[in-house]
Short mmCIF file of C-alpha atoms in Angstrom, two decimals:
data_model
loop_
_atom_site.label_atom_id
_atom_site.label_comp_id
_atom_site.label_asym_id
_atom_site.label_seq_id
_atom_site.Cartn_x
_atom_site.Cartn_y
_atom_site.Cartn_z
CA ASP A 1 48.10 -40.62 -6.72
CA ALA A 2 45.03 -42.25 -6.10
CA MET A 3 45.27 -46.05 -5.32
CA VAL A 4 44.48 -49.24 -4.01
CA ILE A 5 46.45 -50.26 -0.98
CA GLN A 6 46.85 -53.66 0.53
CA ASN A 7 48.44 -54.70 3.84
CA PRO A 8 50.28 -56.54 4.51
CA ARG A 9 52.10 -57.62 1.24
CA TYR A 10 53.13 -60.76 2.73
CA GLN A 11 51.26 -62.72 5.35
CA VAL A 12 52.37 -66.03 7.18
CA THR A 13 49.83 -67.63 9.42
CA GLN A 14 49.44 -71.15 11.09
CA PHE A 15 46.96 -73.69 10.07
CA GLY A 16 43.73 -72.70 11.78
CA LYS A 17 45.03 -69.45 13.15
CA PRO A 18 42.65 -66.52 11.91
CA VAL A 19 43.95 -63.97 9.88
CA THR A 20 42.82 -60.53 8.54
CA LEU A 21 44.09 -58.98 5.37
CA SER A 22 43.38 -55.25 4.73
CA CYS A 23 42.49 -53.22 1.77
CA SER A 24 42.13 -49.40 1.54
CA GLN A 25 41.39 -47.23 -1.32
CA THR A 26 41.79 -43.44 -2.15
CA LEU A 27 39.75 -43.59 -5.20
CA ASN A 28 36.24 -43.17 -3.52
CA HIS A 29 34.92 -46.04 -5.54
CA ASN A 30 31.52 -47.43 -4.23
CA VAL A 31 32.43 -51.19 -5.20
CA MET A 32 35.25 -53.22 -3.57
CA TYR A 33 36.28 -56.79 -4.56
CA TRP A 34 38.21 -59.65 -2.93
CA TYR A 35 39.62 -62.38 -5.20
CA GLN A 36 41.96 -65.25 -4.49
CA GLN A 37 44.42 -66.00 -7.16
CA LYS A 38 46.48 -69.14 -7.02
CA SER A 39 49.76 -69.59 -8.86
CA SER A 40 49.42 -69.10 -12.54
CA GLN A 41 45.68 -69.08 -12.57
CA ALA A 42 42.96 -66.46 -13.05
CA PRO A 43 41.86 -64.53 -10.08
CA LYS A 44 38.70 -66.11 -8.33
CA LEU A 45 36.16 -64.00 -6.87
CA LEU A 46 35.05 -64.47 -3.33
CA PHE A 47 32.73 -61.51 -2.84
CA HIS A 48 32.06 -57.83 -3.16
CA TYR A 49 30.81 -54.86 -1.49
CA TYR A 50 28.43 -52.63 -3.38
CA ASP A 51 28.53 -49.55 -0.96
CA LYS A 52 27.30 -51.43 2.12
CA ASP A 53 25.50 -54.34 0.54
CA PHE A 54 27.47 -57.58 0.77
CA ASN A 55 27.48 -60.04 -2.04
CA ASN A 56 28.93 -63.52 -1.65
CA GLU A 57 29.97 -65.64 -4.43
CA ALA A 58 27.98 -69.01 -4.12
CA ASP A 59 31.18 -71.14 -4.08
CA THR A 60 33.20 -68.95 -1.50
CA PRO A 61 33.55 -71.16 1.73
CA ASP A 62 32.25 -70.23 4.83
CA ASN A 63 35.73 -69.92 6.21
CA PHE A 64 35.95 -66.43 4.40
CA GLN A 65 34.28 -63.61 5.65
CA SER A 66 34.49 -59.70 4.94
CA ARG A 67 34.00 -56.45 6.34
CA ARG A 68 33.75 -52.92 5.00
CA PRO A 69 33.47 -50.63 7.78
CA ASN A 70 33.29 -47.40 5.29
CA THR A 71 34.09 -46.37 1.78
CA SER A 72 37.79 -46.61 2.25
CA PHE A 73 38.32 -49.75 3.84
CA CYS A 74 37.46 -53.38 3.33
CA PHE A 75 38.88 -56.57 5.15
CA LEU A 76 39.09 -60.04 4.48
CA ASP A 77 38.79 -62.52 7.40
CA ILE A 78 39.91 -66.20 7.16
CA ARG A 79 38.49 -67.79 10.21
CA SER A 80 40.46 -71.00 10.21
CA PRO A 81 43.03 -71.10 7.42
CA GLY A 82 43.87 -74.39 5.67
CA LEU A 83 46.84 -75.20 3.49
CA GLY A 84 44.73 -74.86 0.42
CA ASP A 85 44.18 -71.25 1.36
CA ALA A 86 47.50 -70.14 0.65
CA ALA A 87 47.39 -67.83 -2.48
CA MET A 88 47.54 -64.43 -3.36
CA TYR A 89 44.70 -62.35 -2.32
CA LEU A 90 43.63 -59.46 -4.59
CA CYS A 91 41.56 -56.29 -3.59
CA ALA A 92 39.97 -54.40 -6.40
CA THR A 93 37.68 -51.50 -6.68
CA SER A 94 35.42 -49.96 -9.19
CA ARG A 95 32.64 -47.28 -9.76
CA ARG A 96 29.21 -47.75 -10.79
CA THR A 97 27.57 -44.47 -11.43
CA SER A 98 23.82 -43.71 -10.81
CA GLY A 99 23.10 -44.29 -14.41
CA GLY A 100 24.48 -47.79 -14.12
CA ALA A 101 27.68 -47.17 -16.27
CA TRP A 102 30.58 -49.13 -15.28
CA ASN A 103 34.29 -48.29 -14.79
CA GLU A 104 36.97 -50.90 -14.83
CA GLN A 105 38.33 -52.47 -11.99
CA PHE A 106 41.60 -51.07 -10.26
CA PHE A 107 43.68 -53.66 -8.45
CA GLY A 108 45.85 -53.55 -5.42
CA PRO A 109 49.17 -55.20 -5.25
CA GLY A 110 47.99 -58.16 -3.53
CA THR A 111 48.81 -60.01 -0.25
CA ARG A 112 50.43 -63.26 -0.52
CA LEU A 113 49.43 -65.45 2.30
CA THR A 114 51.37 -68.40 3.41
CA VAL A 115 49.90 -71.21 5.76
CA LEU A 116 52.25 -73.43 7.68
CA ALA B 1 26.88 -69.20 -18.22
CA GLN B 2 29.66 -67.01 -19.50
CA THR B 3 32.91 -68.23 -20.30
CA VAL B 4 36.31 -66.89 -21.46
CA THR B 5 39.04 -69.00 -23.02
CA GLN B 6 42.62 -67.95 -23.57
CA SER B 7 44.02 -70.92 -25.79
CA GLN B 8 47.54 -69.92 -25.78
CA PRO B 9 48.97 -70.45 -22.20
CA GLU B 10 52.46 -68.89 -23.26
CA MET B 11 53.77 -66.89 -26.14
CA SER B 12 57.06 -65.48 -26.94
CA VAL B 13 57.93 -62.43 -28.85
CA GLN B 14 61.10 -60.70 -30.01
CA GLU B 15 61.66 -57.22 -29.08
CA ALA B 16 60.41 -54.77 -31.40
CA GLU B 17 58.22 -57.33 -32.91
CA THR B 18 54.34 -57.80 -32.99
CA VAL B 19 52.26 -60.39 -31.08
CA THR B 20 48.89 -61.26 -30.85
CA LEU B 21 47.03 -62.81 -28.15
CA SER B 22 43.99 -64.72 -28.55
CA CYS B 23 40.82 -64.72 -26.46
CA THR B 24 37.23 -66.04 -27.33
CA TYR B 25 34.06 -65.82 -25.06
CA ASP B 26 30.64 -67.08 -24.95
CA THR B 27 27.53 -65.06 -23.72
CA SER B 28 23.97 -64.72 -24.71
CA GLU B 29 24.21 -61.01 -23.90
CA SER B 30 24.20 -58.33 -26.28
CA ASP B 31 25.75 -55.57 -24.10
CA TYR B 32 28.83 -56.14 -22.29
CA TYR B 33 32.51 -54.94 -21.75
CA LEU B 34 35.59 -56.90 -22.69
CA PHE B 35 39.07 -56.22 -21.08
CA TRP B 36 42.57 -57.08 -21.28
CA TYR B 37 44.52 -56.79 -18.00
CA LYS B 38 48.09 -57.23 -17.59
CA GLN B 39 49.87 -58.77 -14.50
CA PRO B 40 53.58 -58.39 -14.32
CA PRO B 41 55.79 -60.22 -12.15
CA SER B 42 55.15 -57.83 -9.48
CA ARG B 43 51.65 -59.01 -9.54
CA GLN B 44 49.70 -55.87 -9.48
CA MET B 45 47.07 -56.08 -12.11
CA ILE B 46 46.61 -53.10 -14.32
CA LEU B 47 44.19 -52.37 -17.11
CA VAL B 48 45.65 -52.51 -20.53
CA ILE B 49 42.63 -51.61 -22.83
CA ARG B 50 38.90 -52.34 -22.68
CA GLN B 51 35.98 -52.60 -25.47
CA GLU B 52 32.18 -51.80 -25.22
CA ALA B 53 30.43 -54.26 -27.21
CA TYR B 54 28.17 -52.02 -28.70
CA LYS B 55 31.03 -50.13 -30.35
CA GLN B 56 32.19 -51.55 -33.55
CA GLN B 57 35.46 -49.56 -33.64
CA ASN B 58 38.35 -51.41 -32.28
CA ALA B 59 39.74 -49.91 -29.11
CA THR B 60 43.58 -48.77 -29.44
CA GLU B 61 45.91 -47.42 -26.61
CA ASN B 62 49.27 -46.48 -27.96
CA ARG B 63 51.16 -49.84 -28.98
CA PHE B 64 48.07 -51.88 -27.85
CA SER B 65 45.19 -52.78 -30.16
CA VAL B 66 42.29 -55.20 -30.00
CA ASN B 67 40.50 -56.97 -32.83
CA PHE B 68 36.95 -57.17 -31.79
CA GLN B 69 34.88 -59.72 -33.81
CA LYS B 70 31.47 -59.55 -32.08
CA ALA B 71 29.58 -62.26 -34.22
CA ALA B 72 32.73 -64.64 -33.63
CA LYS B 73 32.95 -63.69 -29.99
CA SER B 74 36.57 -62.91 -30.52
CA PHE B 75 38.74 -60.50 -28.59
CA SER B 76 42.37 -60.61 -29.58
CA LEU B 77 45.11 -58.28 -28.17
CA LYS B 78 47.81 -57.03 -30.55
CA ILE B 79 51.15 -55.59 -29.06
CA SER B 80 53.05 -53.62 -31.54
CA ASP B 81 56.67 -52.72 -31.18
CA SER B 82 57.19 -55.25 -28.17
CA GLN B 83 59.03 -53.97 -25.43
CA LEU B 84 60.87 -55.82 -22.40
CA GLY B 85 58.12 -54.43 -19.98
CA ASP B 86 55.45 -55.99 -21.74
CA ALA B 87 56.55 -59.18 -20.27
CA ALA B 88 53.64 -60.33 -18.10
CA MET B 89 50.60 -62.61 -17.71
CA TYR B 90 47.81 -61.03 -19.82
CA PHE B 91 44.37 -61.89 -18.71
CA CYS B 92 41.18 -61.27 -21.05
CA ALA B 93 38.10 -60.38 -19.02
CA TYR B 94 34.33 -59.96 -19.81
CA ARG B 95 31.73 -58.15 -17.89
CA SER B 96 28.12 -57.80 -18.41
CA GLY B 97 25.55 -55.75 -16.22
CA GLY B 98 26.34 -57.49 -13.03
CA PHE B 99 29.29 -57.10 -10.77
CA LYS B 100 31.10 -60.00 -11.83
CA THR B 101 34.06 -60.08 -14.13
CA ILE B 102 34.95 -63.29 -15.64
CA PHE B 103 38.68 -63.99 -16.34
CA GLY B 104 40.28 -66.13 -18.85
CA ALA B 105 42.97 -68.57 -17.61
CA GLY B 106 45.80 -65.98 -18.72
CA THR B 107 48.57 -66.01 -21.42
CA ARG B 108 52.23 -65.46 -20.32
CA LEU B 109 54.10 -63.41 -22.48
CA PHE B 110 57.98 -63.44 -23.06
CA VAL B 111 59.63 -60.86 -24.51
CA LYS B 112 63.30 -61.74 -25.97
CA ALA B 113 65.74 -59.12 -26.26
#
């Protein structure tokens, strides 16, 4: 089945120690998103890629970076995690057609990040 | 700026009964999409139903249907014949021509056996 895969599902890191979360998709979607979701809150968009074009949300801290080496993979790098960065990180994909029509987003299962 | 409001933090329904989750939104756009996403305790978010603003007919997916009132900027979700597996957090979401989807704060639905 086509899907969005996130690894690892659970990640523990130490305060200030860089961490990378990964996302892969078999849907061949041209847009990939990273969201941060804290407990019982709505997902908050950090950034997205439209093909190779990177788009950062204005309020995303500089501590958060992303890479998309190819269509299938996207990474979230947290350079110096703080206690406030503990959250669930959701990857999502969608497809925008050449005509501009949108499809809905497909989400991965998330990676729960714990910062000690 | 667009906003999405879900005024019910929690709802409860008896199994086999019907429940309606409320959502209102604010936008100056005329063309947009509205969605209901379900996030069960396992946390994977899945799409329940979507509505294109230009369509007057309310979307329906099996036991799930919406009441879309464009003038009132209201987009409620009705779940009929509720099942235990419907217990989850439900997010109402809005998207216009851009990439960004705006989510409401969510409504946690409990289903009683």
